[in-house]
PDB file of C-alpha atoms in Angstrom:
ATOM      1  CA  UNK Q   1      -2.918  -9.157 -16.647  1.00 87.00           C
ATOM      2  CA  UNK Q   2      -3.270  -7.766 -13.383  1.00 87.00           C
ATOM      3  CA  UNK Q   3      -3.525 -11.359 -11.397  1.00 90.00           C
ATOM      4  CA  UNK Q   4      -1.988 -11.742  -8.106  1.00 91.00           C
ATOM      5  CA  UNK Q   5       1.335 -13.447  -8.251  1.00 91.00           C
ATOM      6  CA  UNK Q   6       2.524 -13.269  -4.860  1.00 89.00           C
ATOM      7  CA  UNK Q   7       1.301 -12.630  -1.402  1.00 86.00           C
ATOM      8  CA  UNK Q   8       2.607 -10.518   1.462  1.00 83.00           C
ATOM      9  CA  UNK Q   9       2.730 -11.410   5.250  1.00 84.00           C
ATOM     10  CA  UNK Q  10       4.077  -8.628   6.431  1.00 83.00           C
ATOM     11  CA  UNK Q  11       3.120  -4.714   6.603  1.00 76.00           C
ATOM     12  CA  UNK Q  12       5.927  -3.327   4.656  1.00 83.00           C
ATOM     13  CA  UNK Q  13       5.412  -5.724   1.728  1.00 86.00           C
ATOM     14  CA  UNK Q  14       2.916  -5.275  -1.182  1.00 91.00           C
ATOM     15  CA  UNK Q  15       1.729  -8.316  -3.471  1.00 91.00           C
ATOM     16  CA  UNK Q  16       3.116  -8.348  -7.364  1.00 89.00           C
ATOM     17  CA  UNK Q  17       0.960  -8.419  -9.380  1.00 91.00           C
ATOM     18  CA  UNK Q  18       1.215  -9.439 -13.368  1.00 92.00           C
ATOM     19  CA  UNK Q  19       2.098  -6.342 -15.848  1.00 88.00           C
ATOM     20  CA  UNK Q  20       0.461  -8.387 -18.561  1.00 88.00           C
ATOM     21  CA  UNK Q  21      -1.548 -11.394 -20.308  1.00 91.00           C
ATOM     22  CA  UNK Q  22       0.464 -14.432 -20.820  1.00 92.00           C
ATOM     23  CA  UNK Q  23       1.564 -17.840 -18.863  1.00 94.00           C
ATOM     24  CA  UNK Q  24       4.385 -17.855 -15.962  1.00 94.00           C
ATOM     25  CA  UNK Q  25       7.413 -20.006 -17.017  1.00 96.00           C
ATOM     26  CA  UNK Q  26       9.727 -20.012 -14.693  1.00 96.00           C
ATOM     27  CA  UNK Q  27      10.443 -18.789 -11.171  1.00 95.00           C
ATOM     28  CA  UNK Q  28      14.134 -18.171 -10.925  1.00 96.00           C
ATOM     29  CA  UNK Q  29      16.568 -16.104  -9.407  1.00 96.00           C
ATOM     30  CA  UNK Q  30      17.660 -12.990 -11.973  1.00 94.00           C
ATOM     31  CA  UNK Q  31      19.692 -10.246 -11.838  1.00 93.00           C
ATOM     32  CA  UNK Q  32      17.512  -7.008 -10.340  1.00 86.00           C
ATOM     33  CA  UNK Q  33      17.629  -3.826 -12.548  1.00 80.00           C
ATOM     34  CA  UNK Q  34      20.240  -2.051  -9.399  1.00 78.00           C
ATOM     35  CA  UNK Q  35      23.687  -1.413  -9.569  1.00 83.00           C
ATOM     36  CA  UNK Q  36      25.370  -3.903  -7.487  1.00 86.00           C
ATOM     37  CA  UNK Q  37      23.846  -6.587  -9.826  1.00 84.00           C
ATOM     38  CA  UNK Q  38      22.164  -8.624  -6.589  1.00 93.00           C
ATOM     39  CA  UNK Q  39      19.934 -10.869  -7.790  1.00 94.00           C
ATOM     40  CA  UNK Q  40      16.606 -12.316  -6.215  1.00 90.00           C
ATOM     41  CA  UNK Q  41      13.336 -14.861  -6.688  1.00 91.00           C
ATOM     42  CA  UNK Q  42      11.538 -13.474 -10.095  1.00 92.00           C
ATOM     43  CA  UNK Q  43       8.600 -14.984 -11.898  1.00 93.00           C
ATOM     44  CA  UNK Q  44       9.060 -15.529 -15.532  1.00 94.00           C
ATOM     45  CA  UNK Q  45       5.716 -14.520 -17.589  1.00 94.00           C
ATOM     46  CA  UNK Q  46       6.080 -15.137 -21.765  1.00 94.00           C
ATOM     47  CA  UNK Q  47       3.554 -12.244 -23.005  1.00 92.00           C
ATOM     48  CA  UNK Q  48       0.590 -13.349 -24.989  1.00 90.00           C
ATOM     49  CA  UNK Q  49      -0.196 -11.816 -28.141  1.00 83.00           C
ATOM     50  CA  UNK Q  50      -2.447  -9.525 -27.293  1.00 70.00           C
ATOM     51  CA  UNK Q  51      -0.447  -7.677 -24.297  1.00 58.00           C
ATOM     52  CA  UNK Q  52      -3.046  -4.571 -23.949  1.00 64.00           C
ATOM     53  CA  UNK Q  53      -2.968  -3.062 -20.097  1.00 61.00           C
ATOM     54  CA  UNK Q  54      -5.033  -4.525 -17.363  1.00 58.00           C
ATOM     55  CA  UNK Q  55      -8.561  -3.966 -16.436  1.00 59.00           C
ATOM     56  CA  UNK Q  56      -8.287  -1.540 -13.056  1.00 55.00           C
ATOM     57  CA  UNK Q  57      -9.853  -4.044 -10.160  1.00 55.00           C
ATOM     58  CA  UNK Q  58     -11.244  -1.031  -8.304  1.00 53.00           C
ATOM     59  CA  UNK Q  59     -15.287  -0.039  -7.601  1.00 52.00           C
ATOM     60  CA  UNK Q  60     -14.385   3.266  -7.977  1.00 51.00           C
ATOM     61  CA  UNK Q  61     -15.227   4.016 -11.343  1.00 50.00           C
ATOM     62  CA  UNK Q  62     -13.664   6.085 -13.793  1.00 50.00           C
ATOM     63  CA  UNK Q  63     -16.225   9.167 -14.386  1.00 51.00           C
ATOM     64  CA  UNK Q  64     -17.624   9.782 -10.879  1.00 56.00           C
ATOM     65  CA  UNK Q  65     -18.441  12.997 -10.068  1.00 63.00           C
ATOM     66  CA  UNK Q  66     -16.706  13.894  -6.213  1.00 66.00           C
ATOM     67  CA  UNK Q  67     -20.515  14.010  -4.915  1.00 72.00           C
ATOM     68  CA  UNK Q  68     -20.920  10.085  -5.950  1.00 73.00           C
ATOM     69  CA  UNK Q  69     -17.141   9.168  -4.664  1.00 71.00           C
ATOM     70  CA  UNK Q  70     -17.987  10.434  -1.781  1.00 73.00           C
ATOM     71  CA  UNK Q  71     -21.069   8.431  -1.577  1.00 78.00           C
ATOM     72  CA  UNK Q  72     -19.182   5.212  -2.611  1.00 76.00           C
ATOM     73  CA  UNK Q  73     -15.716   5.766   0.107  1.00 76.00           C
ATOM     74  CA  UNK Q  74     -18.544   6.609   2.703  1.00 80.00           C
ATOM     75  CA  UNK Q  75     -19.906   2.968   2.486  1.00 86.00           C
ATOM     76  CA  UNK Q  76     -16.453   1.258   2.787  1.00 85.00           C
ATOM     77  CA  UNK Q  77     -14.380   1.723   6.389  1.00 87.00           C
ATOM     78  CA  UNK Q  78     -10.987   2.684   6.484  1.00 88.00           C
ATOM     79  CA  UNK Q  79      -9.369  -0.196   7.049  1.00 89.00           C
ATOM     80  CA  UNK Q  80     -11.330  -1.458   3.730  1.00 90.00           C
ATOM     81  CA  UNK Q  81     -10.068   1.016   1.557  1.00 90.00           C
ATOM     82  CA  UNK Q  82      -6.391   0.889   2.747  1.00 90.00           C
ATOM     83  CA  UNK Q  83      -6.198  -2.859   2.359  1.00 89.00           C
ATOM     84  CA  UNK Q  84      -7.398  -2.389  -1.214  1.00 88.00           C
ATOM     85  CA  UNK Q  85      -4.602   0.122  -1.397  1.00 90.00           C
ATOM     86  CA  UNK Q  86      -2.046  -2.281   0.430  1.00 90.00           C
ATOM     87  CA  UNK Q  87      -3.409  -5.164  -1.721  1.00 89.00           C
ATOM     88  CA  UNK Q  88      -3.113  -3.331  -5.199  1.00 89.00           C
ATOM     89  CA  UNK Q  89       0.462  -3.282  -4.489  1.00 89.00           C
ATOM     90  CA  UNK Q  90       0.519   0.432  -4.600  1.00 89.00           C
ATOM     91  CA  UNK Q  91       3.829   2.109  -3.606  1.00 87.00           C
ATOM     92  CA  UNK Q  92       6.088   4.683  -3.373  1.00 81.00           C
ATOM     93  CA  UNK Q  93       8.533   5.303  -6.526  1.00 73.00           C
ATOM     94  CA  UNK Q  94      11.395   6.410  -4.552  1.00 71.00           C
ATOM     95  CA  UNK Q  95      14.371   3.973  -3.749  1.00 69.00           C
ATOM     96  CA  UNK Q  96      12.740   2.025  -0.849  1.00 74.00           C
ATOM     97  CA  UNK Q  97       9.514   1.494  -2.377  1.00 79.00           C
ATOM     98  CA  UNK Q  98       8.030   1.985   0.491  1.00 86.00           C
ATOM     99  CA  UNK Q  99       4.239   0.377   0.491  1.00 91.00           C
ATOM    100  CA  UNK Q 100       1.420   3.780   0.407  1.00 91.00           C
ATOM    101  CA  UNK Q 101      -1.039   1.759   2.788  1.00 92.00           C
ATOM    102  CA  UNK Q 102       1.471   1.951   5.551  1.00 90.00           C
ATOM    103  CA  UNK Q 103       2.239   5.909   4.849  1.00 90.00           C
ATOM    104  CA  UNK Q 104      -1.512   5.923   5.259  1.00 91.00           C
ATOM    105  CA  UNK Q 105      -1.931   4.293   8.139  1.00 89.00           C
ATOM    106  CA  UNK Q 106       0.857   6.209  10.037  1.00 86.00           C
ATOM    107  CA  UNK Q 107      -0.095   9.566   8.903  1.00 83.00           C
ATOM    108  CA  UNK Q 108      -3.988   8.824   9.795  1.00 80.00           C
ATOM    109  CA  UNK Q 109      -2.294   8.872  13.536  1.00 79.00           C
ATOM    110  CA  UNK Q 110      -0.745  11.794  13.365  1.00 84.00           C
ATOM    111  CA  UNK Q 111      -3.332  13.721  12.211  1.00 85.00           C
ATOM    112  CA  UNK Q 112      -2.329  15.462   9.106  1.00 89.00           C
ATOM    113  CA  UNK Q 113      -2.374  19.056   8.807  1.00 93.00           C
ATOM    114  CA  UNK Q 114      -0.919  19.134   4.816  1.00 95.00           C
ATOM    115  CA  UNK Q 115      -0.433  16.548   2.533  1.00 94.00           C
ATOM    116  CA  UNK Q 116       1.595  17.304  -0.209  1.00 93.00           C
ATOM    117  CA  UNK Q 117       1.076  14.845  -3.266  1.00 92.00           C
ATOM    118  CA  UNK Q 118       4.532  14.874  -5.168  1.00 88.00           C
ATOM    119  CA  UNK Q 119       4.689  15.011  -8.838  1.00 87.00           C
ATOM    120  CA  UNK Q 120       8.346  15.926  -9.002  1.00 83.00           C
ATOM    121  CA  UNK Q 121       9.898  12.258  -8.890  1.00 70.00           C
ATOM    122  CA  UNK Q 122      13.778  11.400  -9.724  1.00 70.00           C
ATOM    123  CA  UNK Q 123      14.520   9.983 -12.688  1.00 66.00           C
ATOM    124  CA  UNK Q 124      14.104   7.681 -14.381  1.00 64.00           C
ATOM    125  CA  UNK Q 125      10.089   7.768 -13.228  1.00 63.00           C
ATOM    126  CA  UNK Q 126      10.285  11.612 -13.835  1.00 68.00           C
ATOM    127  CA  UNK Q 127       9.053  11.097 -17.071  1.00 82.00           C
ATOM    128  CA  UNK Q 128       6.792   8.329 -16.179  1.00 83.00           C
ATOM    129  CA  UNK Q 129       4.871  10.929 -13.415  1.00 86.00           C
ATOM    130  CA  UNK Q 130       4.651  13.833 -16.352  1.00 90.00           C
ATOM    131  CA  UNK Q 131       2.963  11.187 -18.582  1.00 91.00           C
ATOM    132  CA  UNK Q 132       0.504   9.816 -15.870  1.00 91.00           C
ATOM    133  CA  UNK Q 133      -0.199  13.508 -14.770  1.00 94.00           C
ATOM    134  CA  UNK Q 134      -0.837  14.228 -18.876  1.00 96.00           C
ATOM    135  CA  UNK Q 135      -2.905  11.202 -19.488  1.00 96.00           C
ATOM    136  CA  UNK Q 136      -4.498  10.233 -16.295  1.00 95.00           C
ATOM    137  CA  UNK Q 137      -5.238  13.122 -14.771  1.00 95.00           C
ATOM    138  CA  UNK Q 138      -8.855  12.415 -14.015  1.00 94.00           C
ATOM    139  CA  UNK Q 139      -7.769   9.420 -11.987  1.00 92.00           C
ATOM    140  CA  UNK Q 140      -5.159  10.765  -9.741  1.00 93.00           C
ATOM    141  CA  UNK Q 141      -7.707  13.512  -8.824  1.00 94.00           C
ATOM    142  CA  UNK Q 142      -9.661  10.411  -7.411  1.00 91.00           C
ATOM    143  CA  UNK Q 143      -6.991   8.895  -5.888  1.00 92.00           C
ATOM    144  CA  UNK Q 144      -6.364  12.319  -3.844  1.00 94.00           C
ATOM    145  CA  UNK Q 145      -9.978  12.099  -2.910  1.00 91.00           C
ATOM    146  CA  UNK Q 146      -9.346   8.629  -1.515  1.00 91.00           C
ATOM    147  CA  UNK Q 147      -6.579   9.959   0.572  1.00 93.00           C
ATOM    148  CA  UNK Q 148      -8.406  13.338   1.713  1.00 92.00           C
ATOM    149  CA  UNK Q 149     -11.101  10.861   2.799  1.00 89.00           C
ATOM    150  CA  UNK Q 150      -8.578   8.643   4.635  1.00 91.00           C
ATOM    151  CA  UNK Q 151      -6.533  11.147   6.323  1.00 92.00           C
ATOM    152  CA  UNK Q 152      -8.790  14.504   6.133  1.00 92.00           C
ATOM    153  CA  UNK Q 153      -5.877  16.956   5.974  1.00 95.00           C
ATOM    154  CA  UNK Q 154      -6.321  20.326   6.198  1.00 94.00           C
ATOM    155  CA  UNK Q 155      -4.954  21.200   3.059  1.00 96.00           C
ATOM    156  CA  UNK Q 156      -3.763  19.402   0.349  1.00 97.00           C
ATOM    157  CA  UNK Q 157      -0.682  21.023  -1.917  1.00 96.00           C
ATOM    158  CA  UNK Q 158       0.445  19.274  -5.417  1.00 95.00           C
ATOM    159  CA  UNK Q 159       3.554  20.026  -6.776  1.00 94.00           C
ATOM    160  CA  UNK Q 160       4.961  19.726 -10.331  1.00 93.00           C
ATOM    161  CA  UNK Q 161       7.738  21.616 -11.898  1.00 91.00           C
ATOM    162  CA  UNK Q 162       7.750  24.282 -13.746  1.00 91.00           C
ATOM    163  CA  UNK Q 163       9.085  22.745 -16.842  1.00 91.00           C
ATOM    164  CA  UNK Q 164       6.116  20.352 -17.413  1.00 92.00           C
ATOM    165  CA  UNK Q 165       3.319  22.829 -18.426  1.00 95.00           C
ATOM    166  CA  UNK Q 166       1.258  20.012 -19.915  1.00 96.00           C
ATOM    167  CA  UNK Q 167       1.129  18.370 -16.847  1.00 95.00           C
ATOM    168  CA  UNK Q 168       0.160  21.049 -15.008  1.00 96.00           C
ATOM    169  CA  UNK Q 169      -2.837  22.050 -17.666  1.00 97.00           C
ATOM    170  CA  UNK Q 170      -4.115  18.392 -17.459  1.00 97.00           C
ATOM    171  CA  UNK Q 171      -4.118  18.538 -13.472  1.00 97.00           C
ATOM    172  CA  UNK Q 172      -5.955  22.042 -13.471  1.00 96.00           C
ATOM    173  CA  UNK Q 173      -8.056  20.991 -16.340  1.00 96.00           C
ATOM    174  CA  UNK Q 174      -8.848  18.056 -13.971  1.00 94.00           C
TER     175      UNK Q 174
END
C-alpha cells in the first residue's frame, strides 16, 4: 500500500502509486474508466486480506501546530518540497489531471497575488471533496500551509458550496 509502481520522466507526469496491500499480477492493457472505451498499460494488484489505507510517507506530521510546520517547511527548499509533491503523485481532479507540482512551479513565477483552493469539484469527485473536507480537515489546512509557504500569496480564498454545511463546519472548525 502506497509503494511506487511506476516512474515518471517527464514534468507533466506523476508516479502511481499502489491504492492497497497485495501482490501485482499482471501488467496488461484494460479498458480505462472514459467514455470512448480506449484502453492503456495497467498493473494488476490482487488485494490482500487486510486492505486498510496506506501509511502517509510525509515528515509532516499529523498534529503540528502552524508554529512547528513552519519550523519543519523552513528546513526543506522549495524544490524539496515540490518534488515530494510531484513524487506523491498528487494531482488535479479535473479531466486532465494535471500534476499540482507543475501548477506550483508555474504559479511560484508569477508571483501569486490569490490562490483560491477549490472545494467545489464536478462530479463524480464532488462527493469525494465534501468527504475529505468532513473527515480530513486538519490535513488539508496543512497542505494549504505547504502551498502558502511555496507560493506566499497574498491571500488565500477557499470555496465550498453552500449546500455542504458540514464541510464547511469541519474547515472552520479546522
Amino acid at each position: 500500500a502506497g509503494q511506487r509502481l511506476s516512474e515518471c520522466f517527464t514534468p507533466l507526469s506523476v508516479p502511481i502509486h499502489a491504492p492497497y496491500d497485495g501482490t501485482v499480477t499482471a501488467i496488461e492493457r484494460r479498458p480505462l474508466t472514459h467514455p470512448s472505451g480506449i484502453s492503456c498499460l495497467s498493473v494488476v494488484i490482487v488485494p490482500d486480506d487486510d486492505t486498510s489505507p496506506p501509511a502517509p510517507t510525509t515528515d509532516l506530521p499529523a498534529s503540528t501546530s502552524s508554529a512547528s510546520l513552519d519550523a519543519l517547511l523552513a528546513t526543506l527548499s522549495t524544490e524539496t518540497l515540490i518534488e515530494r509533491i510531484r513524487m506523491g503523485g498528487i494531482i488535479g481532479l479535473g479531466g486532465a489531471g494535471f500534476p499540482t507540482a507543475t501548477k506550483i512551479r508555474k504559479g511560484e513565477a508569477q508571483n501569486i497575488e490569490t490562490l483560491i483552493i477549490n472545494g467545489m469539484e464536478c462530479e463524480p469527485y464532488i462527493t469525494c471533496d465534501d468527504r475529505l473536507m468532513q473527515d480530513h480537515s486538519d490535513e488539508i489546512i496543512r497542505g494549504i500551509e505547504v502551498l502558502n509557504q511555496l507560493l506566499k500569496p497574498t491571500e488565500i480564498l477557499l470555496g465550498i458550496e453552500d449546500n455542504k454545511p458540514e464541510a464547511i463546519a469541519a474547515m472552520q472548525r479546522a
